[in-house]
């Protein structure tokens, strides 16, 4: 009927809006789901067809053409097809060619293919003759070919263990190149050795036995900042693990060499230096002492401000501070005696970069963990409490937790400290910890509630003012973790039980 | 029996008399349409005749002129135009005379006139109609007559192509606006004029472009919003909504002068229809401004200036309209009907649009409303608070929303236990929105366990909320599954997989599909399956078996079902089950082998059953496609029973959707079997060519047929030689197809056709070259290049077409390496096309890669 259709048309804009009300993506009727099923079916078929025709295409390009076609876009030198066994034997032949240009091109191509090796190429490295042929290039005496071979080895050693271990026979050559005067070769060899060092204790031992530490540390004398950074990359990988034999590093005089680069250098280099320091200080107190005694701390603090705005580049610096602060009290004192240290650290706690924020909070919790009044006073003076309070009551749980550790460290120190905290702001946040499912968070929350109830006169009233807070505490008494359950039960009985109004009892005593 | 008696009998209470009369009338119309029309007209136009009969005759007349179905409508039009001029003139004159006649419904004569006009005006006939109607509107004394003339004009404006009416735009507008003025004292006439104005807004663009005329129209409409007659107010607001939609660019002046005030006032009107239209007005403003923002972004991408600018009306008005919208949210109906559209719903939609339009500015005014009402004792306020919160989740910067959502999540999850079902429904929808657009707020260790258990609990609740629970779960599955790695070892949802699936399958066990709950649950199962990580594969196999059992059960009861509603429900259930099963097959790939026999048995049973339900057969075909891709050459053992069914689908072009999937299945079979498919290829090719040339088959299937030639050639390589000649011939025919540049549908269709054509050439060139028969294409190369040149010069070509085109150029270069054929690449357009394909920002990364490769192939061939 005309009249109906006219009404329909007049409603059309409304219809459009009606269909958006509480819209969700579920098909509203059989027709709609049918259309979707057909569309998905067609899209999948198109995908299968394209996969088939594309697979036949790229294989037709020679390596040189592939290289040129990719070269049009900067930096994107990856090879876009899977090399087959046939392709590999062709490369193998070319690598053995009598013609220098052919060998060089083949090595260049191989190094790119090794970024993301195909099955056939992995077989060539693991079971085939790849490393032997590369070793022949290393001994050829031609610097260009040596360099390309080392690039290949770098990429092999960046792969999985089964690939990396195959590259280890070349270690003596690589170490000898560290002493050459060819900066490109030195740099590439350092990089390859650094890649190997990541792979685990077995290969690190191999490298040490071959005497890698001393020549690497000698590279720190270089003036080329790129080379210094590569040396640091390799050294920090070598300094990893429980069995890193750090004595050798100190005996070779690593600390003064590192320190010299901390003065007036770019953030890139400072960061690499700090990575090495963070591994040197990650071990025993003895090694932390050796670093601190040589006067590194003031130089590190000098770099704090310039790294603040650099996001993740500040991480190794922060980690080094954290390692130092985890040592004996006198090391912490060296840190906080630097006037710019604590304010700088508090500022880092407000960083936009999440890992920086988190690790800075961890450092602060290491510092406050000493629970010495003079330390806590300095922390408070540096403006930490408002910053920590803000973090502990907003943002994400993992970050809040780190801030909460410091606050609890401060609160533990006595009435004066806990009463100085903005407990009305903090309490709701800590209650959320109590309500979480993570035992560590619950424990943190309970510790705070206990301190609040025992050391803050209006603590109980604060709790009662928040709906559900007592219910949250009570729910922990059902926890399967016995210590949490016990603490919560005692708190409930003591403060919110039926009979014992106001009985004071230090339950953690 | 004469027409009057037949009409009389068609109203009889006796069914057999009634049906007999109707049949005889139809018969009469078929046998002698001219006589039928004359007879009806006599009754209709005779003032003294019985009013009921006149009414019936008028409606029968109109129904013989127009129909909803376009084919029949066209038939009726031809039938009318083919009868004698004299009879047609008589009917037209009589209908116009009947305007204003008392006794019969006022709209009947205008409907008859408009139905004839719709046929004759586009054929350049009855040119005196519009002037006559305009004369009536201006000079007729009788208000009824004027009203009927305006009504006829309104119907004509609505149903006739704007292009046809544009020549009369001036006169129509003059007459209509005159009737809509406040000086028109008869409200019925004025109302009819406003309706006609509404329908003419689209084709009076030229008038609207002229400031003087525009001012006058706007003045008339604005004045009408102030009428004391609510019907007139409503019609005027409807006009404003449409004007804003059509002429946003011209609205700045009027917004400042009047519309801001009028519409804010309108939102507060006691008359709910007016208030609703005022909300619609602002929703429309948001629609337009969102579109303008999009245009501006696109222009920015292209480094150009946008053609049109947003005046930011929404941002300016927000402080005034937001409080009213928030209040309106609390005016819900108790038991809102699915199809209802009321103020609270309109306000919810408007708020969501406003949030997208003014982004961050929506947050500060809305949050206090949410906070102060979310714990209200009145369900209306709780629901409104959650609705407001859920509506603003898209638009503002996620960084602003994240802390708010973090804070609200525990409360929202708790509210899944609200006593009121309306509240629960909105809470579930809001949780679904959070899962969709702000999933990072849902912390895996803190919120996820509670959220999922609340949603699973919700699945057992009122069917109304089940849909949104399923939607939330689907969003979680989609958002939390690893995007980069489709087959991750595990995911955040792996530990919940079994529990969620069990709960979903429990709902689907219910016999009914109330509030679409069963369909929703099956869709959620499919999503969970297709996004699952590897550690859930064994559970997916269990899902497949459960669904298979249910499918087997539906088959066993199929013959006992009576009644068409029950039958439809049964087919819908089968579709749901088949869709889940297909997703399991796609996910498990080769691992489906252990139950493949059982799946195929059920598929064949359904296909061989008496059921003639096409959707179910389509779903089975889609499932078969998934199974072919999963099993690859192992599928060949099912071909013997399946091939006859496939052939019969290909011989039935009336069911074109099924036929289309069948064409796709040929491609699947070819890819899966490779050279072994050669034994079927004679039959395949014959059926494909038949279908391509069929005048009955829906055109949408034809591009897929072309691509399928390529699939066959790719599979059988050199053995395609025997089909080469005929295929190249039909491809060349298809390549000659051109689109009229004003017809968007046609442009798209020809694009698809060309794409299919290029894909066919790709398959043939690659196939012949892999079979070592490259030289065979030499005679066809000049033709292919002529076609490619035309495609390359087409400014409307899509990304996929460009990718196929570049790929084909590369394939041809490879095939013609070191032959005479290299001359074909020494033309400017080849180089230009490839350069454009690898550098223009319109094209996707994969297109650029293919074009880069093709460039190298061309270079190599040119150097050969």
PDB file of N, CA, C and O in Angstrom, chain B residues 189-229:
ATOM      1  N   UNK B 189      -5.021  20.696   5.189  1.00  0.00           N
ATOM      2  CA  UNK B 189      -4.321  21.079   3.967  1.00  0.00           C
ATOM      3  C   UNK B 189      -2.850  21.344   4.270  1.00  0.00           C
ATOM      4  O   UNK B 189      -1.939  20.884   3.577  1.00  0.00           O
ATOM      5  N   UNK B 190      -2.606  22.049   5.370  1.00  0.00           N
ATOM      6  CA  UNK B 190      -1.230  22.414   5.706  1.00  0.00           C
ATOM      7  C   UNK B 190      -0.400  21.159   6.006  1.00  0.00           C
ATOM      8  O   UNK B 190       0.761  21.040   5.589  1.00  0.00           O
ATOM      9  N   UNK B 191      -1.014  20.215   6.702  1.00  0.00           N
ATOM     10  CA  UNK B 191      -0.323  18.977   7.031  1.00  0.00           C
ATOM     11  C   UNK B 191       0.065  18.223   5.753  1.00  0.00           C
ATOM     12  O   UNK B 191       1.193  17.767   5.592  1.00  0.00           O
ATOM     13  N   UNK B 192      -0.906  18.134   4.834  1.00  0.00           N
ATOM     14  CA  UNK B 192      -0.646  17.434   3.580  1.00  0.00           C
ATOM     15  C   UNK B 192       0.478  18.131   2.821  1.00  0.00           C
ATOM     16  O   UNK B 192       1.336  17.480   2.215  1.00  0.00           O
ATOM     17  N   UNK B 193       0.475  19.460   2.865  1.00  0.00           N
ATOM     18  CA  UNK B 193       1.523  20.215   2.174  1.00  0.00           C
ATOM     19  C   UNK B 193       2.893  19.930   2.776  1.00  0.00           C
ATOM     20  O   UNK B 193       3.886  19.777   2.065  1.00  0.00           O
ATOM     21  N   UNK B 194       2.955  19.820   4.109  1.00  0.00           N
ATOM     22  CA  UNK B 194       4.248  19.531   4.752  1.00  0.00           C
ATOM     23  C   UNK B 194       4.742  18.135   4.380  1.00  0.00           C
ATOM     24  O   UNK B 194       5.932  17.916   4.159  1.00  0.00           O
ATOM     25  N   UNK B 195       3.804  17.176   4.318  1.00  0.00           N
ATOM     26  CA  UNK B 195       4.204  15.835   3.888  1.00  0.00           C
ATOM     27  C   UNK B 195       4.759  15.864   2.463  1.00  0.00           C
ATOM     28  O   UNK B 195       5.777  15.234   2.173  1.00  0.00           O
ATOM     29  N   UNK B 196       4.067  16.626   1.596  1.00  0.00           N
ATOM     30  CA  UNK B 196       4.541  16.728   0.208  1.00  0.00           C
ATOM     31  C   UNK B 196       5.899  17.417   0.168  1.00  0.00           C
ATOM     32  O   UNK B 196       6.797  17.023  -0.586  1.00  0.00           O
ATOM     33  N   UNK B 197       6.064  18.431   1.000  1.00  0.00           N
ATOM     34  CA  UNK B 197       7.350  19.138   1.048  1.00  0.00           C
ATOM     35  C   UNK B 197       8.466  18.167   1.457  1.00  0.00           C
ATOM     36  O   UNK B 197       9.540  18.124   0.855  1.00  0.00           O
ATOM     37  N   UNK B 198       8.170  17.353   2.480  1.00  0.00           N
ATOM     38  CA  UNK B 198       9.137  16.362   2.950  1.00  0.00           C
ATOM     39  C   UNK B 198       9.602  15.488   1.783  1.00  0.00           C
ATOM     40  O   UNK B 198      10.792  15.237   1.607  1.00  0.00           O
ATOM     41  N   UNK B 199       8.604  15.058   0.995  1.00  0.00           N
ATOM     42  CA  UNK B 199       8.943  14.160  -0.107  1.00  0.00           C
ATOM     43  C   UNK B 199       9.614  14.867  -1.279  1.00  0.00           C
ATOM     44  O   UNK B 199      10.213  14.213  -2.129  1.00  0.00           O
ATOM     45  N   UNK B 200       9.483  16.191  -1.341  1.00  0.00           N
ATOM     46  CA  UNK B 200      10.097  16.873  -2.477  1.00  0.00           C
ATOM     47  C   UNK B 200      11.481  17.426  -2.150  1.00  0.00           C
ATOM     48  O   UNK B 200      12.194  17.891  -3.034  1.00  0.00           O
ATOM     49  N   UNK B 201      11.894  17.338  -0.871  1.00  0.00           N
ATOM     50  CA  UNK B 201      13.153  17.982  -0.474  1.00  0.00           C
ATOM     51  C   UNK B 201      14.342  17.549  -1.315  1.00  0.00           C
ATOM     52  O   UNK B 201      15.251  18.326  -1.574  1.00  0.00           O
ATOM     53  N   UNK B 202      14.306  16.286  -1.749  1.00  0.00           N
ATOM     54  CA  UNK B 202      15.476  15.774  -2.425  1.00  0.00           C
ATOM     55  C   UNK B 202      15.672  16.372  -3.821  1.00  0.00           C
ATOM     56  O   UNK B 202      16.793  16.594  -4.248  1.00  0.00           O
ATOM     57  N   UNK B 203      14.562  16.622  -4.545  1.00  0.00           N
ATOM     58  CA  UNK B 203      14.764  17.076  -5.930  1.00  0.00           C
ATOM     59  C   UNK B 203      14.662  18.594  -6.087  1.00  0.00           C
ATOM     60  O   UNK B 203      14.664  19.101  -7.186  1.00  0.00           O
ATOM     61  N   UNK B 204      14.574  19.303  -4.980  1.00  0.00           N
ATOM     62  CA  UNK B 204      14.536  20.767  -5.117  1.00  0.00           C
ATOM     63  C   UNK B 204      15.896  21.361  -4.772  1.00  0.00           C
ATOM     64  O   UNK B 204      16.004  22.495  -4.332  1.00  0.00           O
ATOM     65  N   UNK B 205      16.953  20.570  -4.983  1.00  0.00           N
ATOM     66  CA  UNK B 205      18.296  21.032  -4.643  1.00  0.00           C
ATOM     67  C   UNK B 205      18.620  22.383  -5.299  1.00  0.00           C
ATOM     68  O   UNK B 205      19.181  23.275  -4.655  1.00  0.00           O
ATOM     69  N   UNK B 206      18.240  22.520  -6.561  1.00  0.00           N
ATOM     70  CA  UNK B 206      18.562  23.773  -7.249  1.00  0.00           C
ATOM     71  C   UNK B 206      17.888  24.952  -6.549  1.00  0.00           C
ATOM     72  O   UNK B 206      18.487  26.009  -6.364  1.00  0.00           O
ATOM     73  N   UNK B 207      16.641  24.762  -6.136  1.00  0.00           N
ATOM     74  CA  UNK B 207      15.936  25.833  -5.422  1.00  0.00           C
ATOM     75  C   UNK B 207      16.611  26.112  -4.079  1.00  0.00           C
ATOM     76  O   UNK B 207      16.739  27.252  -3.653  1.00  0.00           O
ATOM     77  N   UNK B 208      17.029  25.020  -3.426  1.00  0.00           N
ATOM     78  CA  UNK B 208      17.637  25.182  -2.115  1.00  0.00           C
ATOM     79  C   UNK B 208      18.981  25.899  -2.211  1.00  0.00           C
ATOM     80  O   UNK B 208      19.433  26.524  -1.267  1.00  0.00           O
ATOM     81  N   UNK B 209      19.611  25.794  -3.376  1.00  0.00           N
ATOM     82  CA  UNK B 209      20.884  26.488  -3.550  1.00  0.00           C
ATOM     83  C   UNK B 209      20.700  28.003  -3.636  1.00  0.00           C
ATOM     84  O   UNK B 209      21.638  28.757  -3.388  1.00  0.00           O
ATOM     85  N   UNK B 210      19.481  28.444  -3.999  1.00  0.00           N
ATOM     86  CA  UNK B 210      19.264  29.890  -4.130  1.00  0.00           C
ATOM     87  C   UNK B 210      18.812  30.460  -2.786  1.00  0.00           C
ATOM     88  O   UNK B 210      17.801  30.022  -2.231  1.00  0.00           O
ATOM     89  N   UNK B 211      19.568  31.422  -2.320  1.00  0.00           N
ATOM     90  CA  UNK B 211      19.379  31.887  -0.953  1.00  0.00           C
ATOM     91  C   UNK B 211      17.958  32.347  -0.661  1.00  0.00           C
ATOM     92  O   UNK B 211      17.377  31.999   0.365  1.00  0.00           O
ATOM     93  N   UNK B 212      17.380  33.102  -1.585  1.00  0.00           N
ATOM     94  CA  UNK B 212      16.049  33.643  -1.344  1.00  0.00           C
ATOM     95  C   UNK B 212      15.024  32.540  -1.151  1.00  0.00           C
ATOM     96  O   UNK B 212      14.243  32.553  -0.191  1.00  0.00           O
ATOM     97  N   UNK B 213      15.047  31.566  -2.060  1.00  0.00           N
ATOM     98  CA  UNK B 213      14.087  30.460  -1.967  1.00  0.00           C
ATOM     99  C   UNK B 213      14.323  29.642  -0.710  1.00  0.00           C
ATOM    100  O   UNK B 213      13.396  29.220  -0.029  1.00  0.00           O
ATOM    101  N   UNK B 214      15.615  29.420  -0.416  1.00  0.00           N
ATOM    102  CA  UNK B 214      15.951  28.633   0.772  1.00  0.00           C
ATOM    103  C   UNK B 214      15.418  29.320   2.023  1.00  0.00           C
ATOM    104  O   UNK B 214      14.795  28.691   2.877  1.00  0.00           O
ATOM    105  N   UNK B 215      15.673  30.632   2.097  1.00  0.00           N
ATOM    106  CA  UNK B 215      15.189  31.364   3.268  1.00  0.00           C
ATOM    107  C   UNK B 215      13.695  31.180   3.452  1.00  0.00           C
ATOM    108  O   UNK B 215      13.206  30.987   4.563  1.00  0.00           O
ATOM    109  N   UNK B 216      12.966  31.247   2.326  1.00  0.00           N
ATOM    110  CA  UNK B 216      11.518  31.159   2.417  1.00  0.00           C
ATOM    111  C   UNK B 216      11.076  29.767   2.901  1.00  0.00           C
ATOM    112  O   UNK B 216      10.240  29.636   3.786  1.00  0.00           O
ATOM    113  N   UNK B 217      11.716  28.720   2.322  1.00  0.00           N
ATOM    114  CA  UNK B 217      11.362  27.355   2.743  1.00  0.00           C
ATOM    115  C   UNK B 217      11.646  27.177   4.230  1.00  0.00           C
ATOM    116  O   UNK B 217      10.817  26.663   4.986  1.00  0.00           O
ATOM    117  N   UNK B 218      12.818  27.621   4.666  1.00  0.00           N
ATOM    118  CA  UNK B 218      13.197  27.446   6.070  1.00  0.00           C
ATOM    119  C   UNK B 218      12.226  28.198   6.980  1.00  0.00           C
ATOM    120  O   UNK B 218      11.848  27.707   8.040  1.00  0.00           O
ATOM    121  N   UNK B 219      11.830  29.385   6.519  1.00  0.00           N
ATOM    122  CA  UNK B 219      10.897  30.167   7.338  1.00  0.00           C
ATOM    123  C   UNK B 219       9.578  29.421   7.502  1.00  0.00           C
ATOM    124  O   UNK B 219       9.047  29.298   8.608  1.00  0.00           O
ATOM    125  N   UNK B 220       9.075  28.881   6.384  1.00  0.00           N
ATOM    126  CA  UNK B 220       7.805  28.156   6.438  1.00  0.00           C
ATOM    127  C   UNK B 220       7.903  26.945   7.366  1.00  0.00           C
ATOM    128  O   UNK B 220       7.023  26.712   8.199  1.00  0.00           O
ATOM    129  N   UNK B 221       9.010  26.201   7.259  1.00  0.00           N
ATOM    130  CA  UNK B 221       9.139  25.010   8.099  1.00  0.00           C
ATOM    131  C   UNK B 221       9.277  25.393   9.571  1.00  0.00           C
ATOM    132  O   UNK B 221       8.628  24.808  10.441  1.00  0.00           O
ATOM    133  N   UNK B 222      10.106  26.398   9.843  1.00  0.00           N
ATOM    134  CA  UNK B 222      10.296  26.810  11.232  1.00  0.00           C
ATOM    135  C   UNK B 222       8.984  27.299  11.841  1.00  0.00           C
ATOM    136  O   UNK B 222       8.666  26.973  12.988  1.00  0.00           O
ATOM    137  N   UNK B 223       8.234  28.047  11.058  1.00  0.00           N
ATOM    138  CA  UNK B 223       6.940  28.517  11.570  1.00  0.00           C
ATOM    139  C   UNK B 223       6.013  27.356  11.871  1.00  0.00           C
ATOM    140  O   UNK B 223       5.270  27.378  12.860  1.00  0.00           O
ATOM    141  N   UNK B 224       6.079  26.333  11.015  1.00  0.00           N
ATOM    142  CA  UNK B 224       5.192  25.190  11.222  1.00  0.00           C
ATOM    143  C   UNK B 224       5.503  24.461  12.532  1.00  0.00           C
ATOM    144  O   UNK B 224       4.620  23.850  13.131  1.00  0.00           O
ATOM    145  N   UNK B 225       6.760  24.526  12.981  1.00  0.00           N
ATOM    146  CA  UNK B 225       7.073  23.875  14.263  1.00  0.00           C
ATOM    147  C   UNK B 225       6.336  24.560  15.412  1.00  0.00           C
ATOM    148  O   UNK B 225       6.213  24.000  16.495  1.00  0.00           O
ATOM    149  N   UNK B 226       5.859  25.768  15.173  1.00  0.00           N
ATOM    150  CA  UNK B 226       5.182  26.520  16.231  1.00  0.00           C
ATOM    151  C   UNK B 226       3.656  26.412  16.151  1.00  0.00           C
ATOM    152  O   UNK B 226       2.954  27.053  16.914  1.00  0.00           O
ATOM    153  N   UNK B 227       3.165  25.608  15.209  1.00  0.00           N
ATOM    154  CA  UNK B 227       1.713  25.454  15.071  1.00  0.00           C
ATOM    155  C   UNK B 227       1.123  24.882  16.359  1.00  0.00           C
ATOM    156  O   UNK B 227       1.828  24.226  17.133  1.00  0.00           O
ATOM    157  N   UNK B 228      -0.158  25.133  16.578  1.00  0.00           N
ATOM    158  CA  UNK B 228      -0.791  24.540  17.756  1.00  0.00           C
ATOM    159  C   UNK B 228      -1.195  23.096  17.483  1.00  0.00           C
ATOM    160  O   UNK B 228      -1.460  22.346  18.406  1.00  0.00           O
ATOM    161  N   UNK B 229      -1.243  22.748  16.192  1.00  0.00           N
ATOM    162  CA  UNK B 229      -1.610  21.374  15.836  1.00  0.00           C
ATOM    163  C   UNK B 229      -0.374  20.484  15.938  1.00  0.00           C
ATOM    164  O   UNK B 229       0.620  20.682  15.248  1.00  0.00           O
TER     165      UNK B 229
END
